[in-house]
């Protein structure tokens, strides 16, 4: 009888710890604060330039990754225009940071 209680208690502890771990993992995703009024255009990029603006128009940290996750561009942007003529045509991920606000978008270069 004691063995049955022990197995039940062990099962309950293991099951409960997995639920807590999943809840903690989901909370990290919710902490991203979006950039208010973010605009990224044109997308797809056809002439090697993209324009990035937001409601506050503060300096932005720009990171661009290829589809394999390799960082191909990391720069500070203090205007609206970003020159992307060095990138080959393809699909990229652009991560924009403005103070504590961040945004991630898909970027297509043609």
Coordinates of C-alpha atoms in Angstrom, one line a residue:
X1 CA 0.0 0.0 0.0
X2 CA 2.9 2.4 0.9
X3 CA 4.4 1.7 -2.5
X4 CA 1.3 2.8 -4.3
X5 CA 1.2 6.1 -2.4
X6 CA 4.9 6.6 -3.1
X7 CA 4.5 6.0 -6.9
X8 CA 1.4 8.4 -6.9
X9 CA 3.4 11.1 -5.1
X10 CA 6.4 10.7 -7.4
X11 CA 4.1 10.9 -10.5
X12 CA 2.5 14.1 -9.1
X13 CA 5.8 15.8 -8.5
X14 CA 7.2 15.0 -11.9
X15 CA 4.0 16.1 -13.7
X16 CA 3.8 19.4 -11.6
X17 CA 7.4 20.3 -12.3
X18 CA 6.9 20.0 -16.1
X19 CA 3.9 22.4 -16.0
X20 CA 5.9 25.0 -14.0
X21 CA 8.8 24.8 -16.5
X22 CA 6.4 25.3 -19.5
X23 CA 4.8 28.3 -17.8
X24 CA 8.2 29.9 -17.1
X25 CA 9.2 29.4 -20.8
X26 CA 6.1 31.1 -22.1
X27 CA 6.6 34.1 -19.8
X28 CA 9.8 35.1 -21.5
X29 CA 8.0 35.5 -24.8
X30 CA 5.5 37.9 -23.2
X31 CA 8.1 40.3 -21.9
X32 CA 9.0 41.6 -25.4
X33 CA 7.7 45.2 -25.6
X34 CA 6.6 46.1 -29.2
X35 CA 7.8 49.3 -31.0
X36 CA 4.8 51.6 -31.2
X37 CA 4.0 52.7 -34.8
X38 CA 6.7 50.6 -36.4
X39 CA 6.8 50.8 -40.2
X40 CA 9.2 48.8 -42.4
X41 CA 8.8 49.5 -46.2
X42 CA 9.1 48.5 -49.0
X43 CA 9.0 44.8 -48.2
X44 CA 10.0 43.1 -50.5
X45 CA 13.0 45.3 -51.0
X46 CA 13.7 45.8 -54.7
X47 CA 16.2 48.7 -54.9
X48 CA 18.6 48.0 -52.1
X49 CA 17.0 50.4 -49.6
X50 CA 14.5 49.9 -46.8
X51 CA 12.9 52.6 -44.7
X52 CA 12.3 52.0 -41.0
X53 CA 10.3 54.5 -38.9
X54 CA 8.3 54.5 -35.6
X55 CA 6.2 56.8 -33.6
X56 CA 9.1 58.1 -31.5
X57 CA 11.7 58.0 -34.3
X58 CA 14.6 57.3 -31.9
X59 CA 17.9 55.7 -32.8
X60 CA 17.5 52.0 -33.6
X61 CA 19.8 49.0 -33.3
X62 CA 19.3 46.8 -36.4
X63 CA 20.3 43.1 -36.7
X64 CA 19.7 41.1 -39.9
X65 CA 20.0 37.3 -39.9
X66 CA 19.9 34.9 -42.9
X67 CA 17.6 31.8 -42.8
X68 CA 20.3 29.8 -41.2
X69 CA 20.5 32.2 -38.3
X70 CA 23.8 33.8 -39.2
X71 CA 24.0 37.5 -38.4
X72 CA 24.8 39.3 -41.7
X73 CA 24.3 42.9 -40.6
X74 CA 24.5 44.6 -37.2
X75 CA 24.3 48.4 -37.3
X76 CA 22.9 51.5 -35.5
X77 CA 20.4 53.5 -37.5
X78 CA 19.8 57.2 -36.7
X79 CA 17.8 58.0 -39.9
X80 CA 15.0 56.2 -41.6
X81 CA 16.9 54.8 -44.6
X82 CA 18.9 51.5 -44.4
X83 CA 21.1 50.5 -47.3
X84 CA 20.8 46.7 -48.0
X85 CA 22.5 46.6 -51.4
X86 CA 25.2 44.3 -50.0
X87 CA 22.7 41.5 -49.3
X88 CA 21.9 38.8 -51.9
X89 CA 18.3 38.2 -52.9
X90 CA 16.5 36.0 -50.4
X91 CA 14.6 35.8 -47.1
X92 CA 16.0 37.4 -44.0
X93 CA 14.9 38.1 -40.4
X94 CA 15.3 41.7 -39.2
X95 CA 15.4 42.5 -35.5
X96 CA 14.8 46.1 -34.6
X97 CA 15.5 47.5 -31.1
X98 CA 14.5 51.0 -30.0
X99 CA 15.5 51.6 -26.4
X100 CA 13.8 48.7 -24.5
X101 CA 11.3 48.0 -27.3
X102 CA 12.0 45.3 -29.9
X103 CA 10.4 43.9 -33.0
X104 CA 11.2 41.1 -35.3
X105 CA 10.0 40.9 -38.9
X106 CA 10.6 38.8 -42.1
X107 CA 12.5 40.8 -44.7
X108 CA 12.5 39.8 -48.4
X109 CA 15.3 41.0 -50.7
X110 CA 14.6 40.7 -54.5

